[in-house]
GROMACS .gro file of N, CA and C in nm:
model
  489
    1UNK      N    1  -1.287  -4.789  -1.756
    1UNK     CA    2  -1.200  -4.673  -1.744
    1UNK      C    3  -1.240  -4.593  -1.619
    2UNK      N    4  -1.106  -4.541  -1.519
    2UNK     CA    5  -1.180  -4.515  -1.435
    2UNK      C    6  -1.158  -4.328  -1.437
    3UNK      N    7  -1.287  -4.282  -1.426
    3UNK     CA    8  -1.281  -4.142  -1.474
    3UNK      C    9  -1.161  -4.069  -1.316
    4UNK      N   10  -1.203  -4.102  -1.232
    4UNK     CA   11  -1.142  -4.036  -1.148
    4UNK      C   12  -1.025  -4.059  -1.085
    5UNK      N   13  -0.925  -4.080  -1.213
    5UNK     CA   14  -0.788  -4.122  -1.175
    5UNK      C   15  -0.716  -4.001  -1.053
    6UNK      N   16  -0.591  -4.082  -1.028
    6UNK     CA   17  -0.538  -4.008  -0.967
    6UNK      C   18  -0.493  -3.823  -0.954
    7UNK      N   19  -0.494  -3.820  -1.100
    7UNK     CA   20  -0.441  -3.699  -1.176
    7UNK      C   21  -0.575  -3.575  -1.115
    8UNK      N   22  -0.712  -3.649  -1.137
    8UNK     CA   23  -0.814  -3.549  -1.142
    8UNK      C   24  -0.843  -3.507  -0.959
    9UNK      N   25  -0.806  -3.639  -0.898
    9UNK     CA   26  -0.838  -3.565  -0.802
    9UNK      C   27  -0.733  -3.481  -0.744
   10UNK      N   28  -0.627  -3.512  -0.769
   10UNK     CA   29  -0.503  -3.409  -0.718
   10UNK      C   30  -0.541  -3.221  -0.783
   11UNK      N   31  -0.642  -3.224  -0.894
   11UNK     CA   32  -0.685  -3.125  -0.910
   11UNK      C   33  -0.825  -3.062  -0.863
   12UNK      N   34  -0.846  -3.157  -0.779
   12UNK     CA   35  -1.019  -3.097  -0.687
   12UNK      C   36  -0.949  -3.017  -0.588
   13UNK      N   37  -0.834  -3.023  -0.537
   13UNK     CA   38  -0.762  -2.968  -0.458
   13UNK      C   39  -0.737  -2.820  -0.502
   14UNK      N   40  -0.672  -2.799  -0.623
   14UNK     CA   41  -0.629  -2.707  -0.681
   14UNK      C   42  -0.781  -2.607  -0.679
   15UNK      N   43  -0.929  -2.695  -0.743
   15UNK     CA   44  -1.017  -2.652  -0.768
   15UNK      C   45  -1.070  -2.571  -0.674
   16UNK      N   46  -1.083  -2.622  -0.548
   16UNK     CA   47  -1.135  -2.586  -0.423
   16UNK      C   48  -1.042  -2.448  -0.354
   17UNK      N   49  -0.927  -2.465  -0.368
   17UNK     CA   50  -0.834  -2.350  -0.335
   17UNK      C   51  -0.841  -2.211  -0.434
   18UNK      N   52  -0.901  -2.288  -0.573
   18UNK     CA   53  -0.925  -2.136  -0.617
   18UNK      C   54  -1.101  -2.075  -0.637
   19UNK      N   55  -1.193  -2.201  -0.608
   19UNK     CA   56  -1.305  -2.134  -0.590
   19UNK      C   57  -1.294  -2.022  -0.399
   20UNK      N   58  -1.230  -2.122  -0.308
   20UNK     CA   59  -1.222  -2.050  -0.194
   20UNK      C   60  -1.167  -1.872  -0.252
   21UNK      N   61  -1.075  -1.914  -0.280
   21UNK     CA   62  -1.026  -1.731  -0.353
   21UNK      C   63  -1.118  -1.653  -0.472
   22UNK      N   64  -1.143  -1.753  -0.527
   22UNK     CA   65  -1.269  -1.663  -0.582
   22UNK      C   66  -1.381  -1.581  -0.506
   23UNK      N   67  -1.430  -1.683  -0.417
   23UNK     CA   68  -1.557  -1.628  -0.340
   23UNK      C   69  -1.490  -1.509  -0.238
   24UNK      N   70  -1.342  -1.553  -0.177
   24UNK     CA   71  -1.284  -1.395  -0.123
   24UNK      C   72  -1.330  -1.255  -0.224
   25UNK      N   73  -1.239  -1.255  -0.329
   25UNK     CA   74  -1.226  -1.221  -0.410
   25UNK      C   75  -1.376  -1.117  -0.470
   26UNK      N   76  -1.479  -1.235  -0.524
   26UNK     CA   77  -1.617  -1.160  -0.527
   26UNK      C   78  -1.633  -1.094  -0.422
   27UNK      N   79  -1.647  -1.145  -0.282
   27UNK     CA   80  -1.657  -1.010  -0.163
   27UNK      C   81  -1.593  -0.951  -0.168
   28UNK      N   82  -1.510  -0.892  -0.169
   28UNK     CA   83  -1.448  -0.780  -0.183
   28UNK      C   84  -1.484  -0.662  -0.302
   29UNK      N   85  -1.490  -0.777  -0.461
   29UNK     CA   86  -1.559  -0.646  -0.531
   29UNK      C   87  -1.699  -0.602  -0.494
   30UNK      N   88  -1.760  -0.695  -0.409
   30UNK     CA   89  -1.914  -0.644  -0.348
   30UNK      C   90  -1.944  -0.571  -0.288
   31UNK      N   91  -1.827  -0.501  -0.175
   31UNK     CA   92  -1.785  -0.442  -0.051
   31UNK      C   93  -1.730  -0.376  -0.099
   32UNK      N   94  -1.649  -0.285  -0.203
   32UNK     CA   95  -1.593  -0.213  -0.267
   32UNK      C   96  -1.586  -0.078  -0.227
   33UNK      N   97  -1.739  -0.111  -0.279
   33UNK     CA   98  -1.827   0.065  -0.283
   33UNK      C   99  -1.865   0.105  -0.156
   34UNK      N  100  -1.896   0.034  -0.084
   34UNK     CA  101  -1.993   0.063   0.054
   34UNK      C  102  -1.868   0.057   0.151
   35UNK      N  103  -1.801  -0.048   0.162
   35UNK     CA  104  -1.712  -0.041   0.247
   35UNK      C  105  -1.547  -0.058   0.216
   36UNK      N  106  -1.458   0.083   0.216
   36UNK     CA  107  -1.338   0.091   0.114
   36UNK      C  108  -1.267  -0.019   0.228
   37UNK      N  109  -1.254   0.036   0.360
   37UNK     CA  110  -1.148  -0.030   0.454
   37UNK      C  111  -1.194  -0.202   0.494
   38UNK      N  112  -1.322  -0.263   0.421
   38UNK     CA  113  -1.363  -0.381   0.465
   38UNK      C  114  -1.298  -0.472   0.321
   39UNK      N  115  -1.343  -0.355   0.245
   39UNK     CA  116  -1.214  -0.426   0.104
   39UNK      C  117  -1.093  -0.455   0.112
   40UNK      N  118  -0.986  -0.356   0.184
   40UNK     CA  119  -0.874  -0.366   0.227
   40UNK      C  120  -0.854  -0.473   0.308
   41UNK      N  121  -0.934  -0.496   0.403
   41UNK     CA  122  -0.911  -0.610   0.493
   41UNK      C  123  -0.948  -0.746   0.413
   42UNK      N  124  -1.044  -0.782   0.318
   42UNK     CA  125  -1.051  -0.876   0.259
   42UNK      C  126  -0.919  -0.890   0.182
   43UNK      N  127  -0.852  -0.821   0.129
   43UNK     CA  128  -0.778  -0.801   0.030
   43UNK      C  129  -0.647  -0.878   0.108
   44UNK      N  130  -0.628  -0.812   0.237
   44UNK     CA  131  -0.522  -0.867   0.271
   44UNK      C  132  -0.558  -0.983   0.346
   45UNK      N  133  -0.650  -1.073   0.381
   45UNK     CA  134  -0.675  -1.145   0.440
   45UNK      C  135  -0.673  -1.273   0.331
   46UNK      N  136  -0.690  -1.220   0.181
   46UNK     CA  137  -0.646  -1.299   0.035
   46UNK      C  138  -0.548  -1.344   0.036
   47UNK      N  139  -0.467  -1.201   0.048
   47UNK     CA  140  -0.321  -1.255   0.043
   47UNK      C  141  -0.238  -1.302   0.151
   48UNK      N  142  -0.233  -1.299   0.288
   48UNK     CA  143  -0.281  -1.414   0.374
   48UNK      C  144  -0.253  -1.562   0.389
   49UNK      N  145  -0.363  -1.550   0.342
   49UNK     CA  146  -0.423  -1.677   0.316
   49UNK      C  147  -0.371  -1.799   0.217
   50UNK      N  148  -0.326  -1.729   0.072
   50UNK     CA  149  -0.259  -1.763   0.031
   50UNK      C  150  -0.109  -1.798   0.002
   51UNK      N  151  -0.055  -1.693   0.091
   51UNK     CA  152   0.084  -1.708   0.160
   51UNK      C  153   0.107  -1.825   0.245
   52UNK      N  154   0.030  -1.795   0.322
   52UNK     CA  155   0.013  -1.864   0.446
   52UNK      C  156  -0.016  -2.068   0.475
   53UNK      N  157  -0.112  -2.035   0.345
   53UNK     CA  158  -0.112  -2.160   0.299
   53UNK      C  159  -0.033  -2.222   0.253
   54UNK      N  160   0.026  -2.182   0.165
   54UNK     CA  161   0.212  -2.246   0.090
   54UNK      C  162   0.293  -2.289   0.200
   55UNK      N  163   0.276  -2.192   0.315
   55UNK     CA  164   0.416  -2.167   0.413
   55UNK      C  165   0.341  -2.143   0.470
   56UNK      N  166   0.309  -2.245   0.603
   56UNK     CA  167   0.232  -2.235   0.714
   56UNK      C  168   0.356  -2.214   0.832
   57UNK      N  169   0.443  -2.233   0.795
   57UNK     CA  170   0.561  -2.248   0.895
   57UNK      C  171   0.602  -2.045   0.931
   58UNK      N  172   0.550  -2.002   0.814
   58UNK     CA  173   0.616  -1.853   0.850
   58UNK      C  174   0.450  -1.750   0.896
   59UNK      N  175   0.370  -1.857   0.932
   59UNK     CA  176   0.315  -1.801   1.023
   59UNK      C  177   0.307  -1.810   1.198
   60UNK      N  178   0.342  -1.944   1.191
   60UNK     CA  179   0.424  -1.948   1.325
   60UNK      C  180   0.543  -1.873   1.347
   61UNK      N  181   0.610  -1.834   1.269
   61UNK     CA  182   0.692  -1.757   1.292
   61UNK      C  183   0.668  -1.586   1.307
   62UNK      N  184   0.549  -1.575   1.258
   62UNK     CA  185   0.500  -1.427   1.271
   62UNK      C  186   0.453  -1.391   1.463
   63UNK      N  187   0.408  -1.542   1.445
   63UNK     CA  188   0.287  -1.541   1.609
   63UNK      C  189   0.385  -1.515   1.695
   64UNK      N  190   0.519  -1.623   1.707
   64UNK     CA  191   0.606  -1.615   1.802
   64UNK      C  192   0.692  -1.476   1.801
   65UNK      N  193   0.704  -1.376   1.654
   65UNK     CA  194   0.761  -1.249   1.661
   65UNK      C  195   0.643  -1.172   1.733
   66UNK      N  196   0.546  -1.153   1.677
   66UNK     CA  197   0.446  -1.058   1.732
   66UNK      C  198   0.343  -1.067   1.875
   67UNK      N  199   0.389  -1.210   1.939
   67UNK     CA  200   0.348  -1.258   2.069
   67UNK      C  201   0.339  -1.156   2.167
   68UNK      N  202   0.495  -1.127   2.198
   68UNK     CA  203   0.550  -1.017   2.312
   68UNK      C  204   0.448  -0.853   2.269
   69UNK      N  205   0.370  -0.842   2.142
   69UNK     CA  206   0.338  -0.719   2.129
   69UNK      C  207   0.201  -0.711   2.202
   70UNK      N  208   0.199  -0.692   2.306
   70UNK     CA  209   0.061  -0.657   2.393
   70UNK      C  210  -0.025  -0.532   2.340
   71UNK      N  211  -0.136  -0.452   2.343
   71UNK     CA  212  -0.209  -0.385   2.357
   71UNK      C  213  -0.207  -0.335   2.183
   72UNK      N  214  -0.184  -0.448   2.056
   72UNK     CA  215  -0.213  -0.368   1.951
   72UNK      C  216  -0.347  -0.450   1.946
   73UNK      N  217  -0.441  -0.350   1.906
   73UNK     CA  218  -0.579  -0.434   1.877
   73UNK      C  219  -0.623  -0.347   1.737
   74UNK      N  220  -0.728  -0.382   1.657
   74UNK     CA  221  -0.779  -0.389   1.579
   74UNK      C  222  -0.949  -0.328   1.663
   75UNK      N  223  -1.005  -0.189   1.626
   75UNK     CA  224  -1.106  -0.166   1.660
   75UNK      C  225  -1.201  -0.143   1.558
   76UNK      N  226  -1.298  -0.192   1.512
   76UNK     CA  227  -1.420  -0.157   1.471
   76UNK      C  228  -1.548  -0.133   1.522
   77UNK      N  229  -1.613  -0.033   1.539
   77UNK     CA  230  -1.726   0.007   1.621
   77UNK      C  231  -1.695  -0.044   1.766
   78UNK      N  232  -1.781  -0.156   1.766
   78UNK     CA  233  -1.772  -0.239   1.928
   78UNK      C  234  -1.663  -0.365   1.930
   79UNK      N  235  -1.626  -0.377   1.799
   79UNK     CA  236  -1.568  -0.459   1.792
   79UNK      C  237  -1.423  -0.483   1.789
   80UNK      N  238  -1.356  -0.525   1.912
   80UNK     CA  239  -1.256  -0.519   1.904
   80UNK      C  240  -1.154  -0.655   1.879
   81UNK      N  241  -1.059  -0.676   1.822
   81UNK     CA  242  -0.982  -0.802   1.831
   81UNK      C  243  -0.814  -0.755   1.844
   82UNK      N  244  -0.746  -0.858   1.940
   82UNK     CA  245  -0.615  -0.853   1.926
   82UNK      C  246  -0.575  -0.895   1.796
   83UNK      N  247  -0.456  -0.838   1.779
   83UNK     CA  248  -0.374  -0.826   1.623
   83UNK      C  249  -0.345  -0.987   1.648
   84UNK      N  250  -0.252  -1.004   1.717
   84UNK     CA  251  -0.207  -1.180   1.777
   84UNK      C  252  -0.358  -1.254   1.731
   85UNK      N  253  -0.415  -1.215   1.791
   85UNK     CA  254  -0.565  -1.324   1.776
   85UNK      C  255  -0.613  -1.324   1.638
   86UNK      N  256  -0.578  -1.203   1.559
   86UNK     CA  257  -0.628  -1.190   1.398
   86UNK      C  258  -0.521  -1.319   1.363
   87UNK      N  259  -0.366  -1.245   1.379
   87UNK     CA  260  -0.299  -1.338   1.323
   87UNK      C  261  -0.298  -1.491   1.376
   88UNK      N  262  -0.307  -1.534   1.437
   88UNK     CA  263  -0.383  -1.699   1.472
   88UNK      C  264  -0.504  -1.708   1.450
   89UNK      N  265  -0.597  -1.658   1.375
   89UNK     CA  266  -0.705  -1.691   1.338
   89UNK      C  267  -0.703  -1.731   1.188
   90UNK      N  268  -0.615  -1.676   1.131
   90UNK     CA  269  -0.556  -1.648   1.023
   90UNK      C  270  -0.494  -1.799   0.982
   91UNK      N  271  -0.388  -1.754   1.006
   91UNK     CA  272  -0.284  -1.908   1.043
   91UNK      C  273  -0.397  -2.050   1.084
   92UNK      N  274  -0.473  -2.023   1.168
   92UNK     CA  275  -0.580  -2.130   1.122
   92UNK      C  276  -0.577  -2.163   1.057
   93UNK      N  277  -0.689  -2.040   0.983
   93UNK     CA  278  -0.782  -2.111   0.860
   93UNK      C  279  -0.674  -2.139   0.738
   94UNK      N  280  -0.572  -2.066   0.758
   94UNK     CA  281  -0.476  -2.122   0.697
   94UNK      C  282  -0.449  -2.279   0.701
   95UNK      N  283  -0.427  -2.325   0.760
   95UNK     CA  284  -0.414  -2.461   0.841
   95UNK      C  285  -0.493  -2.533   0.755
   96UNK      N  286  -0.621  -2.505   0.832
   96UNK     CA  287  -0.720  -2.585   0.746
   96UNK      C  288  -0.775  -2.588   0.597
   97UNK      N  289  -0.781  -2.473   0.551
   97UNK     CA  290  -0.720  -2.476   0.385
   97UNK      C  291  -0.637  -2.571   0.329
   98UNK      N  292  -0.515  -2.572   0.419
   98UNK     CA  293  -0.409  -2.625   0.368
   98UNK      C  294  -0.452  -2.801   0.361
   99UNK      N  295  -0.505  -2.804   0.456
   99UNK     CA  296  -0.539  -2.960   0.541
   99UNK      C  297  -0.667  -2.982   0.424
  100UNK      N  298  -0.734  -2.939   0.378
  100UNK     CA  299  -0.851  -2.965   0.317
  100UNK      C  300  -0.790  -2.951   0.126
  101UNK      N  301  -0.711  -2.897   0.138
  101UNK     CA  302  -0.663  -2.923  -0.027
  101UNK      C  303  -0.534  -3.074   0.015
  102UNK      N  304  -0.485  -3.062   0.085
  102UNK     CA  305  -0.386  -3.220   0.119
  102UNK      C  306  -0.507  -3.344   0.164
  103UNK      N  307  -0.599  -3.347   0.181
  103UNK     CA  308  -0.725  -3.420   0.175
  103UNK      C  309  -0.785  -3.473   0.053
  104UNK      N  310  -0.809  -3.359  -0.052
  104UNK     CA  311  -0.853  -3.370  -0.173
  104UNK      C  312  -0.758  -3.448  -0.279
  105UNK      N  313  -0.600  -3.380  -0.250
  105UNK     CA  314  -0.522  -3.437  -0.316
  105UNK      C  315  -0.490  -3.571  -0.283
  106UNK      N  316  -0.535  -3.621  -0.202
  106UNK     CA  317  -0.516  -3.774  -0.153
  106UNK      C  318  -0.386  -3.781  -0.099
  107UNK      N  319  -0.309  -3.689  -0.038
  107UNK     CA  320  -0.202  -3.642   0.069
  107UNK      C  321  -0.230  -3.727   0.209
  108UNK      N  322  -0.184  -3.837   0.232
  108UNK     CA  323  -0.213  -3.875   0.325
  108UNK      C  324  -0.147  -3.741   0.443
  109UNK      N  325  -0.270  -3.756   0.531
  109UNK     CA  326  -0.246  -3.642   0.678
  109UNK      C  327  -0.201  -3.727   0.759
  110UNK      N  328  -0.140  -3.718   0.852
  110UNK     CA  329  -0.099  -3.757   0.989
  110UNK      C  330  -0.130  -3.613   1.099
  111UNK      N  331  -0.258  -3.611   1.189
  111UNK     CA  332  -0.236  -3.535   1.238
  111UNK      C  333  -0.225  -3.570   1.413
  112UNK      N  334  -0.160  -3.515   1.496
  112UNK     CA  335  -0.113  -3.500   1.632
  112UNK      C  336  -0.180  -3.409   1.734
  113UNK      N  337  -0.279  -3.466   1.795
  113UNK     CA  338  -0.363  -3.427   1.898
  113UNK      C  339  -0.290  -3.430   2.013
  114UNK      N  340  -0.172  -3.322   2.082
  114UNK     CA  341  -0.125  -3.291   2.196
  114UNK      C  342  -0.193  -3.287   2.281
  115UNK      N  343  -0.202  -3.391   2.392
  115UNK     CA  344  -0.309  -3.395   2.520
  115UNK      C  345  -0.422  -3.379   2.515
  116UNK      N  346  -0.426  -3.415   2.365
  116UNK     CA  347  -0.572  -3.441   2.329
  116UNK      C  348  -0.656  -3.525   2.400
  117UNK      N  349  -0.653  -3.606   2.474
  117UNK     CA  350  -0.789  -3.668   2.579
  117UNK      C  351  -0.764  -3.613   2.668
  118UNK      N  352  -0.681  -3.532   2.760
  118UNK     CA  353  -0.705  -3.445   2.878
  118UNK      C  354  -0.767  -3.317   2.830
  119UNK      N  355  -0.771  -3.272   2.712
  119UNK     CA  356  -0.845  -3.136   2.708
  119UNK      C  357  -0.960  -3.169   2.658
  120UNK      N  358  -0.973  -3.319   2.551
  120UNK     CA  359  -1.163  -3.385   2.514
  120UNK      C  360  -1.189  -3.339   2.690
  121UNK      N  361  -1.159  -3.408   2.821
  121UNK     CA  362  -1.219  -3.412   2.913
  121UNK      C  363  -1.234  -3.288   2.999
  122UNK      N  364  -1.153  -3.202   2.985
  122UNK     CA  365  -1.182  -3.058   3.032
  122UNK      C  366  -1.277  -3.013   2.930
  123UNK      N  367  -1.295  -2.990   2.796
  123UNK     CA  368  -1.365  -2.881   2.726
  123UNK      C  369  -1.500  -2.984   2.784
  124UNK      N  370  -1.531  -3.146   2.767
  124UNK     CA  371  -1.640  -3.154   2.806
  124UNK      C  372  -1.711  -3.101   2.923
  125UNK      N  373  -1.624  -3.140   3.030
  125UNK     CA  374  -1.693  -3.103   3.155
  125UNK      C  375  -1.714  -2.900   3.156
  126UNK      N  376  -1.594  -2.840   3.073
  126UNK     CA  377  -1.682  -2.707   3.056
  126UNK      C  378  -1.810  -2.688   3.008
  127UNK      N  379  -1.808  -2.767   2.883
  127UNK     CA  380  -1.964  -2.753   2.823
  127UNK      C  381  -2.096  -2.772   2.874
  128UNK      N  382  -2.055  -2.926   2.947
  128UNK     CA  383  -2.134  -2.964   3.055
  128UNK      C  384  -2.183  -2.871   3.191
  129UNK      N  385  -2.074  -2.818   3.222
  129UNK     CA  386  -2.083  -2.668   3.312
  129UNK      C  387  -2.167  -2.595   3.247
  130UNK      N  388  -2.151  -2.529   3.126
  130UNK     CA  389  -2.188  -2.414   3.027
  130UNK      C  390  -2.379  -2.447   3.031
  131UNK      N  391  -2.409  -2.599   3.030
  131UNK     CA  392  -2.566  -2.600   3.004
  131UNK      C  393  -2.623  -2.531   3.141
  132UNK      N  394  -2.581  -2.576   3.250
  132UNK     CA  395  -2.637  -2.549   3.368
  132UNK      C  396  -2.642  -2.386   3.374
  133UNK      N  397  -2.538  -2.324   3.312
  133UNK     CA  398  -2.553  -2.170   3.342
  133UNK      C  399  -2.630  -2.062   3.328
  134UNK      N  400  -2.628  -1.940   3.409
  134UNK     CA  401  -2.757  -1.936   3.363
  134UNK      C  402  -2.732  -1.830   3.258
  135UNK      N  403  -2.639  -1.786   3.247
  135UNK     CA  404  -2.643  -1.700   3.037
  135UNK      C  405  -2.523  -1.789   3.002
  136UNK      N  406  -2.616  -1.876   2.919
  136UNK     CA  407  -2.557  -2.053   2.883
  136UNK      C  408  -2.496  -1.974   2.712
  137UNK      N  409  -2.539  -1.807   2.646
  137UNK     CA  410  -2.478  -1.801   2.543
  137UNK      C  411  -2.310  -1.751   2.575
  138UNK      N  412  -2.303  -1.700   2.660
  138UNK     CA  413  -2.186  -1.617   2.727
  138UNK      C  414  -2.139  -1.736   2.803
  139UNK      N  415  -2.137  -1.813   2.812
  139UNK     CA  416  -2.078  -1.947   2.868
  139UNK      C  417  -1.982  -2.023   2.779
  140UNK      N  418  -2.068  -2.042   2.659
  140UNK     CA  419  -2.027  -2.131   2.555
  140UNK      C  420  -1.902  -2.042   2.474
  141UNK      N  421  -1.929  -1.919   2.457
  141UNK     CA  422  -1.884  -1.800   2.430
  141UNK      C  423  -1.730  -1.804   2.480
  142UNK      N  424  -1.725  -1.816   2.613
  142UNK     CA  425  -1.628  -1.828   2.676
  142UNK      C  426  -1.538  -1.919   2.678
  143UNK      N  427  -1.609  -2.032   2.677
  143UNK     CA  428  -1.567  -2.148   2.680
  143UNK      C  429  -1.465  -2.182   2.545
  144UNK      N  430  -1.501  -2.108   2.418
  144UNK     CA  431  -1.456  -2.128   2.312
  144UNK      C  432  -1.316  -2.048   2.275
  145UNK      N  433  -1.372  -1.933   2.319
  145UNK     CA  434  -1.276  -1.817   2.290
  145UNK      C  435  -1.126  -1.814   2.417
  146UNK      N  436  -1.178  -1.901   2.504
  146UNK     CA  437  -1.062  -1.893   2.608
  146UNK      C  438  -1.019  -2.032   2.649
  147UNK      N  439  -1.114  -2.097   2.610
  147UNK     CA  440  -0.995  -2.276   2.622
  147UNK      C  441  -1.025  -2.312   2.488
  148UNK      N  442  -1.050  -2.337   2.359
  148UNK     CA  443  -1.060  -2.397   2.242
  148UNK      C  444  -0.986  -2.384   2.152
  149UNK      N  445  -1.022  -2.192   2.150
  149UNK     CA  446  -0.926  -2.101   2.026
  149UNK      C  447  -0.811  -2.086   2.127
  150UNK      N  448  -0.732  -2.087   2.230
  150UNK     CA  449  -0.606  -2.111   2.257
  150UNK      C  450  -0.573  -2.258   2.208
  151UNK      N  451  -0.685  -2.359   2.255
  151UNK     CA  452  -0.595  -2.480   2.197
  151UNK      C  453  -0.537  -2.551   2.074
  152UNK      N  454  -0.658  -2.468   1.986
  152UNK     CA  455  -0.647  -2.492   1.811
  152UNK      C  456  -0.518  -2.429   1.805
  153UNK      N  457  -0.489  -2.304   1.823
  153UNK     CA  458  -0.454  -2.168   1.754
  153UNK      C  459  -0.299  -2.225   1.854
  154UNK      N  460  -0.263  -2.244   1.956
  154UNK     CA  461  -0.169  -2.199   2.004
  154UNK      C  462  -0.038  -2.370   2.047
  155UNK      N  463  -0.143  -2.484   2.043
  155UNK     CA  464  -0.124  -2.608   2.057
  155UNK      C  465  -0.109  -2.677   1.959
  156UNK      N  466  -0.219  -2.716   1.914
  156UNK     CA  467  -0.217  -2.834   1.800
  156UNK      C  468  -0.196  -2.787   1.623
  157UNK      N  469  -0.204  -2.672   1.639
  157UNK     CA  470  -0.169  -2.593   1.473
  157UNK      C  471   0.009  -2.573   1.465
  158UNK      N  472   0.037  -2.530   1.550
  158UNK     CA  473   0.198  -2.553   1.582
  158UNK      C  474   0.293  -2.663   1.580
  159UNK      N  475   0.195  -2.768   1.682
  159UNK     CA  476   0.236  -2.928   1.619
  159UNK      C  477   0.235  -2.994   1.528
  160UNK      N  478   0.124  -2.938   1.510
  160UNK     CA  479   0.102  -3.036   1.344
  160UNK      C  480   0.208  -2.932   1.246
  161UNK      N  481   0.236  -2.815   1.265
  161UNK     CA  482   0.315  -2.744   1.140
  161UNK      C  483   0.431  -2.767   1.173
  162UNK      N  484   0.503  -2.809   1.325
  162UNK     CA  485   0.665  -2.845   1.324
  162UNK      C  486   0.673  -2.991   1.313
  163UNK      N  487   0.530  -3.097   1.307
  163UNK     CA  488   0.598  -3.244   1.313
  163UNK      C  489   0.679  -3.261   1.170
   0.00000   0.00000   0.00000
């Protein structure tokens, strides 16, 4: 008898999507007390997430509405992020949520690497650049946040959500 029929693993999927929301979930009641507005942001980053995941398609549709909006950012202390960059960071991990419960469920993936060996050969030769430098953390730094997270976030998450 084989214990791990089809049925059970289509529910490791389910499993994994609600321990991920659980562990949101516990942070937030952890962060409660100490931090009201870091709760809020977990809170909506829950719901999110879980939207987002169902319907990855109407987060591309958020990016391409809220694209044209320049100079809204998100400030905390030193820390600042564009709203656009929250929301494609978002839509990510959305992505990959999504991609990691269609994994579990035995969903065959097909995924589409757009110029994917011309950018393997640029991000290498950046990295390769990045060792020689001499603040090699602010290199890599760079390297990620300005050719990588455009290419995840703005290339291949788009493709793979309109193929």
């Amino acid at each position: 008898m084989n214990l791990f029929n089809e049925r059970s693993k289509k529910e490791k999927g389910h499993i994994v999507t609600l321990f991920l929301m659980g562990v949101l979930i516990f942070a937030a009641i952890l962060t409660a007390q100490l931090y009201p507005l870091a709760t809020f942001f977990i809170i909506v980053v829950i719901f999110s997430f879980f939207i987002l995941s169902a319907r990855l398609e109407w987060g591309l549709y958020l990016i391409a509405f809220f694209l044209p909006m320049i100079n809204w950012h998100f400030v905390y202390q030193q820390f600042e992020i564009p709203f656009i960059d929250l929301l494609a960071i978002i839509l990510l991990l959305s992505f990959f949520i999504r991609m990691l419960y269609e994994r579990l469920s035995l969903n065959k993936i097909d995924m589409i690497w757009p110029l994917g060996m011309p950018f393997l050969v640029l991000f290498s030769a950046l990295f390769i650049s990045n060792l020689f430098s001499e603040y090699i953390v602010g290199s890599i730094w760079y390297s990620v946040r300005w050719v990588l997270f455009p290419y995840l976030a703005y290339i291949f998450v788009p493709v793979n959500i309109i193929k």
